[in-house]
Amino acid sequence: MQELTSTRLNPLVDPHLHVWHGEVALYLFLGGIVAGMMVVTGLLTLRKKHEEPSRAMAMLPLAAPILLSLGMFFLFLDLEHKLNALRFYLVFKPLSPMSWGSWILLVVYPVVILQAWTTVPGDVRDAVLRRLGRFAFLAKGSDWALANTRRVALVSMIAGASLGIYTGLLLGTMGARPMWNSAILGPLFLTSGLSTAAAFMLLYRLSDRERSLLGKLDMGLISVELILVSLWMIGLSTGSQISQDGLASIIGGPYTTAFWVLVVALGLITPLFAEWLEIKHGTVPGRSAALMVLAGGLALRWILVYGGQYTGWIESIALR
Amino acid sequence: MSVRYGMAIDTKSCVGCAACVIACKKENNVPNGHSRDWIFTSTIGSYPELSMTIESRRCNHCENAPCVTVCPTGASYVGPGGTILVNPDKCTGCKACIAACPYGARFVDPRTGSIDKCTFCLHRIEDGLSTTACQEICPTSSIFFGDLSDPESEIAQVLAERDNYTLLPEAGTEPRHYFLK
Amino acid sequence: MKRREFIQIGGGVAGAAALGGLTTNWGGLYRNNIPDPGTDGDRVVPTFCELCFWKCGILAHVKNGRVTKIKGNPADPLSRGMLCPRGAGGTGLLYDPDRLKQPLVRVNRNSGTDFEAVSWDTALDEVAERFQRVSEQWGAPALALFSHGYGGNWMKHLFKAYGSPNIAAPSYAQCRGPREVGFELTFGSGVGSPEITDMRNSRCLVLIGSHLGENMHNTQVQDFAEAIRNGADVIVVDPRFSVAASKARHWLPIRAGTDMALLLAWMNVIISENLHDAEYIENYSYGFEQLKSHVEAYTPEWAYARTGIEPEKIRITARIMAGARPATLVHPGRHVTWYGNDTQRSRAIAILNGLLGSWGRRGGFYMPQYMDIPSYTYPGYRQHPTATDRPEPSAYPLSDQVLAQGVCDATIPGNLRTESDVKGWMVYGSNLPTTLPDPEKTYRAIQELEFLVTVDVLPAEIAGWSDVVLPEATYLERCDELRAPGYREAFVAVRQEVVPPMYESKPGWWIAKELGNRLGLTDFFPWQDSMEYARMRLEQAGLDCHVLQETGVIRGENGPLYFEDGAPAEFYTDSGKIEFYSQKLASYGFDPMPTYHDGEVAAPPPGYYRLLFGRAPTHTFGRTTNNRLLSEVFDENAVWVNSAVARRWGLADGERVHLQNQDGVRSTFTAPVKVTERIHPEAVYIVHGYGHKAEKLRFARGRGIDDNELITRYKTDPIMGGTGMNVNFVTFVRAVDAPPQVATDGREEVDV
Ligand SMILES: Nc1nc2c(c(=O)[nH]1)N[C@H]1C(S)=C(S)[C@@H](COP(=O)(O)OP(=O)(O)OC[C@H]3O[C@@H](n4cnc5c(=O)[nH]c(N)nc54)[C@H](O)[C@@H]3O)O[C@H]1N2
Ligand SMILES: Nc1nc2c(c(=O)[nH]1)N[C@H]1C(S)=C(S)[C@@H](COP(=O)(O)OP(=O)(O)OC[C@H]3O[C@@H](n4cnc5c(=O)[nH]c(N)nc54)[C@H](O)[C@@H]3O)O[C@H]1N2
Ligand code: SF4
Ligand code: SF4
Ligand code: SF4
Ligand code: SF4
Ligand code: SF4
Ligand SMILES: [Mo]
């Protein structure tokens, strides 16, 4: 028997670290959707040959800056010392994912706006320009962007992918948190971002063609995501004792049910099956599957954020 | 070689009284309900064959400090003598460093929102005092502090003489906080 | 990515930080200043601590009128610049928001705790008038004082001047009384406080229960650590794996209550193997031959059946003790009122030390040094009658102080054959409901009182039973009597005001003087204030008060500490020798040599466990459990239960239970179970001082279990009247099977 006592009394640190809460999960979730939308929209722009997008599809990229702002708002909410928020931009720390993240967000912002500008229907653009006509540079910029639509799309795909991967790396590089400490988290969060983005877009009144296209894309993404989740778990469970303990919170630990029900069953397998059924029967994907994917994506972040803080080296070694 | 501050706790004489905790709280104006150092005890065996280790713990001032690496603003930095310090004026309270520290040594000071942790009492050392507050108060004189790279220093000598260990060496953080067996 | 690789990437910290720093140092925004918390005082006042009774020299830092931190005074021989946690946490008392702030008077005795805040004049007039009324009708000895703590000296002076000998404290008959008497009977002197143990030089240290390291008397713990560092063989006898036991080479997990058997067996081994200090015994002792034949029967095998300690272990440890003599210290302990046979057990400890030749020897007991400071000259106290604390003077003939529980007895009519029962109490710095055994008796006595006045700093339980409550200034806000105890170095220390008294609190000296004036004792309080008093005493000793106020401590000349260095080997016993055989005890009909009586200490009944209690390093009894600063480290006691017992009861670690004793008394509150290997399966253990019931102790109230309410029985030491309190047995009552307790928090944001 081993008896342990500690007088440590830092409430956010003990008995289990809980320094990051729902705000961070929401930020990661929204950031993921934005990242995914940037990539998906970029893809659609690049492959667009003959067919005009539906109006909803054309308008959708406008949601990206809004979602991004919302995400950053949540991130800001999480900051304990908000007055110092500008400090993120007084330095670049090449080894800090969080530093990369803050700068990526800074780059992403104008890019999503440009991208939206190039995709929205012409009448919307004209209406905006008319109201802001006195700013001549806007018209100039607009002309430039429209002339470079494909370049903008490419750039936003790259920026989006960086954003998506970063949301995973932020956690994945935390050596101190065995559950997070996996290189797979980057691709996993990117894939999940893409998939939730597709699902988010599916909530709108798109054309049937667009719907089935996104539906197929989403199916593919969910399949990849399932593989990545498995790889992540296999990686941890075949690693050192500490890595194995890292999985404890979702295998037997307090987040077990939530993880397997919300993330795996509801968020991945069920929608995959539903979309497969729909496509097999030739109907276009409905909204319920999309909602499940979104819920699952949020749950993934939520559970990872909390579950990862539940395990740590102190708990897994010193307390064993 | 440049100054490398380190600390060692004599677990043979430390009685776990926590005077070091209270003294640190007052010296460093640590907020209510938080502490920079703490007492950890571990008892193994079964009655009546028992052994107990008592450790006064705090930030390890790691040579490879992940908390500094992850800090996006440079608020966590490597200070004089290799101490790991936090500049509250730069800290955003993003808490990445708390998540990155395998030892749970950091916390948010609720009064400022910035991170707080053991500073090795560098303000005292800069003032020319040779002791940290926890070391000074310790009724069993179980805390050693000084320059590890000076072979003449008491801490270097005691580490050379006695078996010692660091916490979680597997984490690769290279703690400069030792425990004498 | 594997962790190792990741951490290696992280390995370039210094370089990366430098890179970040160099490339982005924009306009000095990157500058890092060493954070200075700024707690150094603009004034640093030396004084001495009163968080417990060791009274270490401290340096109080004051900044903008607030005490920011408390450090040890390196000039003080009791602290040597170091402190225990309580000493460092003194601001938790000074800035306790629950402190008594104004004098209080009970408005209607029948309506419970209804108090009215009054002026000092009103309160003092009331006290003086009630004192006069009692003494006119029943005489001054009908007034009794309970006093624990240094400020109580002023009250003792007041009582002596007024003519009452009834001055008691639970620190005698509930604490170290039996030890003092046992050692006086053997060596002719007690061990005093601070104990004259030369632990720092011991090569072998034997602790009988003394849980040093949890029991945090500062210099003792320093010396203990020093002994460990010097490689002393530590032997700890304790049913609990205490912190001290964890430092020991030999832990003897004795069955509680059987120490006498072990001590006798040790004597048996030492004498039968000829390991004693024959020359020392020849020179200084009386009764060795009797002792020799007395202990013949007490073999280790005999002791094994009683103590549960294997004979071989007893032999080995005895040989280790003898091997290190005379630098072997069998520590006399301090709180020794365990089983009612405590004077005899203390005597056994003393005798063992005598056999090893450690009294007056390096590593054993040193001869104390005193600073000669003449006392203040008064007109002279009145002739005292004998104290009113026992049925007749011949009961407990060898007690040399007043018995605190005896004063309770004397307050309940019909118990005594004396002139008068006790009718009025003053209680200074003692929380009787939680420190006197059989609290129901204490309450009964209080009901009989004509008058009860309490002088305290906190609204403890005793205040709630009082007619008048006088708020004293804390030790950081007052000056007290000089302190010049016998110690290994002669010194005198001063207590002085660090910050002015908060609220309407007043120092004890002022309270005593004001009462003295009202009681016609003005002559006994001729000084303006206590500093003038101190100055007068110092001047008579040729010392400069200003110097003392600057330094906190002045040291004196020291003579030799050990016989080998020329300290006089004088024993103030009847025979002038170390008495292995006590004619005095025999003459009173007691065992002249310690004897083991089977069945004297009852074993726990089935399903019950012996209730043991002790100290937490961060707290002093119940007096600091409301200290929010110290409570950050330890804020509730737990019930230590052996894991096998817990399994039998199905008790889970952390589960809350009540304890219920053999008389059906159930603890008012609950505490979590600590399932542990660290305790004998026949006993449970809790830290004393918890389970406060006083409403106004907003933080402490309702936290943990009060050991004292479960101590409904005690066994009186027939020799000196000490109250053996380890004779109660408890069982567990699950919290779910009992009404829930009212939880209070009180952890509101206050800076302490
Ligand atoms: N059940 C049980 N009873 C015990 C013990 C035990 O372990 N368990 N231990 C025994 C021992 S060893 C001893 S020494 C005694 C101690 O017994 P007590 O001397 O009664 O000790 P405390 O309970 O600490 O009571 C101290 C009171 O003094 C007050 N006080 C603190 N500082 C000051 C001050 O500066 N001025 C004034 N006027 N008041 C102050 C506190 O608020 C508190 O009300 O108890 C004995 N009784
Ligand atoms: N932190 C702190 N330190 C203190 C105090 C405080 O309040 N707080 N109070 C001071 C005072 S006034 C005193 S008197 C001392 C008291 O301190 P001590 O004299 O050290 O001890 P006790 O309280 O009698 O002893 C408690 C220890 O005795 C063990 N014990 C119980 N029964 C038996 C038995 O039958 N046989 C043996 N061998 N051991 C037994 C218990 O398991 C426990 O470890 O502490 C002093 N130091
Ligand atoms: S003050 Fe010293 S003895 Fe007490 S816990 Fe701290 S290191 Fe250990
Ligand atoms: S112990 Fe934690 S806070 Fe301290 S240097 Fe190491 S990683 Fe950083
Ligand atoms: S909380 Fe402060 S110190 Fe920690 S990583 Fe963020 S900015 Fe750096
Ligand atoms: S070195 Fe200073 S800051 Fe660090 S734990 Fe000790 S007292 Fe606190
Ligand atoms: S031992 Fe601790 S509480 Fe007692 S006087 Fe010394 S410092 Fe104060
Ligand atoms: Mo005591």
PDB file of N, CA, C and O and ligand atoms in Angstrom, chain B residues 7 20 23-25 27-28 30 36-37 57-59 61 117-124 132-135 143 145, ligand 6:
ATOM      1  N   MET B   7      18.444  23.893  -5.731  1.00  0.00           N
ATOM      2  CA  MET B   7      17.989  23.673  -4.356  1.00  0.00           C
ATOM      3  C   MET B   7      18.027  22.186  -4.054  1.00  0.00           C
ATOM      4  O   MET B   7      17.866  21.366  -4.953  1.00  0.00           O
ATOM      5  N   CYS B  20       8.128  26.064   5.785  1.00  0.00           N
ATOM      6  CA  CYS B  20       8.601  26.614   4.514  1.00  0.00           C
ATOM      7  C   CYS B  20       7.436  27.135   3.678  1.00  0.00           C
ATOM      8  O   CYS B  20       7.576  28.109   2.943  1.00  0.00           O
ATOM      9  N   ALA B  23       6.185  30.421   5.494  1.00  0.00           N
ATOM     10  CA  ALA B  23       7.173  31.495   5.343  1.00  0.00           C
ATOM     11  C   ALA B  23       7.170  32.016   3.915  1.00  0.00           C
ATOM     12  O   ALA B  23       7.241  33.225   3.680  1.00  0.00           O
ATOM     13  N   CYS B  24       7.068  31.115   2.957  1.00  0.00           N
ATOM     14  CA  CYS B  24       7.055  31.546   1.555  1.00  0.00           C
ATOM     15  C   CYS B  24       5.832  32.398   1.281  1.00  0.00           C
ATOM     16  O   CYS B  24       5.908  33.415   0.608  1.00  0.00           O
ATOM     17  N   LYS B  25       4.710  31.973   1.817  1.00  0.00           N
ATOM     18  CA  LYS B  25       3.486  32.728   1.572  1.00  0.00           C
ATOM     19  C   LYS B  25       3.622  34.163   2.045  1.00  0.00           C
ATOM     20  O   LYS B  25       3.167  35.099   1.385  1.00  0.00           O
ATOM     21  N   GLU B  27       6.597  35.834   2.835  1.00  0.00           N
ATOM     22  CA  GLU B  27       7.707  36.528   2.179  1.00  0.00           C
ATOM     23  C   GLU B  27       7.288  37.012   0.794  1.00  0.00           C
ATOM     24  O   GLU B  27       7.615  38.110   0.376  1.00  0.00           O
ATOM     25  N   ASN B  28       6.576  36.151   0.074  1.00  0.00           N
ATOM     26  CA  ASN B  28       6.291  36.444  -1.330  1.00  0.00           C
ATOM     27  C   ASN B  28       4.869  36.927  -1.574  1.00  0.00           C
ATOM     28  O   ASN B  28       4.451  37.018  -2.722  1.00  0.00           O
ATOM     29  N   VAL B  30       2.066  35.572  -1.304  1.00  0.00           N
ATOM     30  CA  VAL B  30       1.344  34.601  -2.137  1.00  0.00           C
ATOM     31  C   VAL B  30      -0.139  34.703  -1.803  1.00  0.00           C
ATOM     32  O   VAL B  30      -0.496  34.816  -0.633  1.00  0.00           O
ATOM     33  N   ARG B  36       3.360  28.401  -3.257  1.00  0.00           N
ATOM     34  CA  ARG B  36       4.456  28.174  -4.199  1.00  0.00           C
ATOM     35  C   ARG B  36       5.216  26.905  -3.864  1.00  0.00           C
ATOM     36  O   ARG B  36       5.909  26.371  -4.700  1.00  0.00           O
ATOM     37  N   ASP B  37       5.155  26.480  -2.612  1.00  0.00           N
ATOM     38  CA  ASP B  37       5.809  25.228  -2.237  1.00  0.00           C
ATOM     39  C   ASP B  37       4.812  24.405  -1.439  1.00  0.00           C
ATOM     40  O   ASP B  37       3.809  24.923  -0.942  1.00  0.00           O
ATOM     41  N   ARG B  57       8.357  20.427  -1.741  1.00  0.00           N
ATOM     42  CA  ARG B  57       8.464  20.583  -3.193  1.00  0.00           C
ATOM     43  C   ARG B  57       8.114  21.992  -3.659  1.00  0.00           C
ATOM     44  O   ARG B  57       7.380  22.715  -2.994  1.00  0.00           O
ATOM     45  N   ARG B  58       8.599  22.313  -4.822  1.00  0.00           N
ATOM     46  CA  ARG B  58       8.307  23.609  -5.434  1.00  0.00           C
ATOM     47  C   ARG B  58       8.711  23.514  -6.897  1.00  0.00           C
ATOM     48  O   ARG B  58       9.093  22.426  -7.360  1.00  0.00           O
ATOM     49  N   CYS B  59       8.677  24.616  -7.630  1.00  0.00           N
ATOM     50  CA  CYS B  59       9.147  24.618  -9.015  1.00  0.00           C
ATOM     51  C   CYS B  59      10.579  24.095  -9.050  1.00  0.00           C
ATOM     52  O   CYS B  59      11.394  24.421  -8.203  1.00  0.00           O
ATOM     53  N   HIS B  61      12.792  24.659 -11.377  1.00  0.00           N
ATOM     54  CA  HIS B  61      13.688  25.510 -12.170  1.00  0.00           C
ATOM     55  C   HIS B  61      14.446  24.651 -13.184  1.00  0.00           C
ATOM     56  O   HIS B  61      15.680  24.600 -13.196  1.00  0.00           O
ATOM     57  N   LYS B 117       4.677  31.560  -9.247  1.00  0.00           N
ATOM     58  CA  LYS B 117       5.365  30.319  -8.901  1.00  0.00           C
ATOM     59  C   LYS B 117       6.616  30.678  -8.126  1.00  0.00           C
ATOM     60  O   LYS B 117       6.951  31.856  -7.987  1.00  0.00           O
ATOM     61  N   CYS B 118       7.306  29.656  -7.647  1.00  0.00           N
ATOM     62  CA  CYS B 118       8.544  29.858  -6.908  1.00  0.00           C
ATOM     63  C   CYS B 118       9.552  30.613  -7.769  1.00  0.00           C
ATOM     64  O   CYS B 118       9.744  30.307  -8.939  1.00  0.00           O
ATOM     65  N   THR B 119      10.191  31.602  -7.175  1.00  0.00           N
ATOM     66  CA  THR B 119      11.203  32.387  -7.880  1.00  0.00           C
ATOM     67  C   THR B 119      12.603  32.090  -7.355  1.00  0.00           C
ATOM     68  O   THR B 119      13.548  32.806  -7.696  1.00  0.00           O
ATOM     69  N   PHE B 120      12.718  31.072  -6.507  1.00  0.00           N
ATOM     70  CA  PHE B 120      13.966  30.862  -5.764  1.00  0.00           C
ATOM     71  C   PHE B 120      14.306  32.132  -4.970  1.00  0.00           C
ATOM     72  O   PHE B 120      15.461  32.407  -4.679  1.00  0.00           O
ATOM     73  N   CYS B 121      13.256  32.878  -4.626  1.00  0.00           N
ATOM     74  CA  CYS B 121      13.440  34.114  -3.853  1.00  0.00           C
ATOM     75  C   CYS B 121      14.542  34.985  -4.445  1.00  0.00           C
ATOM     76  O   CYS B 121      15.367  35.549  -3.706  1.00  0.00           O
ATOM     77  N   LEU B 122      14.543  35.120  -5.737  1.00  0.00           N
ATOM     78  CA  LEU B 122      15.634  35.847  -6.376  1.00  0.00           C
ATOM     79  C   LEU B 122      15.741  37.286  -5.893  1.00  0.00           C
ATOM     80  O   LEU B 122      16.818  37.869  -5.883  1.00  0.00           O
ATOM     81  N   HIS B 123      14.593  37.853  -5.453  1.00  0.00           N
ATOM     82  CA  HIS B 123      14.670  39.222  -4.934  1.00  0.00           C
ATOM     83  C   HIS B 123      15.568  39.280  -3.708  1.00  0.00           C
ATOM     84  O   HIS B 123      16.254  40.266  -3.481  1.00  0.00           O
ATOM     85  N   ARG B 124      15.542  38.224  -2.912  1.00  0.00           N
ATOM     86  CA  ARG B 124      16.423  38.178  -1.738  1.00  0.00           C
ATOM     87  C   ARG B 124      17.868  37.986  -2.171  1.00  0.00           C
ATOM     88  O   ARG B 124      18.775  38.630  -1.646  1.00  0.00           O
ATOM     89  N   THR B 132      16.970  31.593   0.667  1.00  0.00           N
ATOM     90  CA  THR B 132      15.573  31.786   0.290  1.00  0.00           C
ATOM     91  C   THR B 132      14.769  31.823   1.587  1.00  0.00           C
ATOM     92  O   THR B 132      15.262  31.411   2.643  1.00  0.00           O
ATOM     93  N   ALA B 133      13.530  32.293   1.499  1.00  0.00           N
ATOM     94  CA  ALA B 133      12.728  32.424   2.724  1.00  0.00           C
ATOM     95  C   ALA B 133      12.412  31.065   3.324  1.00  0.00           C
ATOM     96  O   ALA B 133      12.420  30.888   4.537  1.00  0.00           O
ATOM     97  N   CYS B 134      12.157  30.083   2.460  1.00  0.00           N
ATOM     98  CA  CYS B 134      11.827  28.751   2.981  1.00  0.00           C
ATOM     99  C   CYS B 134      13.043  28.131   3.649  1.00  0.00           C
ATOM    100  O   CYS B 134      12.939  27.455   4.668  1.00  0.00           O
ATOM    101  N   GLN B 135      14.182  28.383   3.076  1.00  0.00           N
ATOM    102  CA  GLN B 135      15.420  27.845   3.634  1.00  0.00           C
ATOM    103  C   GLN B 135      15.719  28.484   4.986  1.00  0.00           C
ATOM    104  O   GLN B 135      16.059  27.814   5.958  1.00  0.00           O
ATOM    105  N   ILE B 143      16.889  22.615   4.006  1.00  0.00           N
ATOM    106  CA  ILE B 143      16.877  23.183   2.658  1.00  0.00           C
ATOM    107  C   ILE B 143      18.244  23.787   2.330  1.00  0.00           C
ATOM    108  O   ILE B 143      18.777  24.593   3.093  1.00  0.00           O
ATOM    109  N   PHE B 145      20.429  25.803  -0.709  1.00  0.00           N
ATOM    110  CA  PHE B 145      20.243  26.596  -1.920  1.00  0.00           C
ATOM    111  C   PHE B 145      21.574  27.223  -2.288  1.00  0.00           C
ATOM    112  O   PHE B 145      22.346  27.607  -1.416  1.00  0.00           O
TER     113      PHE B 145
HETATM  114  S1  SF4 D   6      12.591  29.659  -2.811  1.00  0.00           S
HETATM  115 FE1  SF4 D   6      11.376  31.411  -2.186  1.00  0.00          FE
HETATM  116  S2  SF4 D   6       9.729  31.448  -3.650  1.00  0.00           S
HETATM  117 FE2  SF4 D   6      10.627  29.429  -3.794  1.00  0.00          FE
HETATM  118  S3  SF4 D   6       9.409  28.172  -2.400  1.00  0.00           S
HETATM  119 FE3  SF4 D   6      11.174  28.934  -1.262  1.00  0.00          FE
HETATM  120  S4  SF4 D   6      10.408  30.782  -0.284  1.00  0.00           S
HETATM  121 FE4  SF4 D   6       8.993  30.287  -1.905  1.00  0.00          FE
END
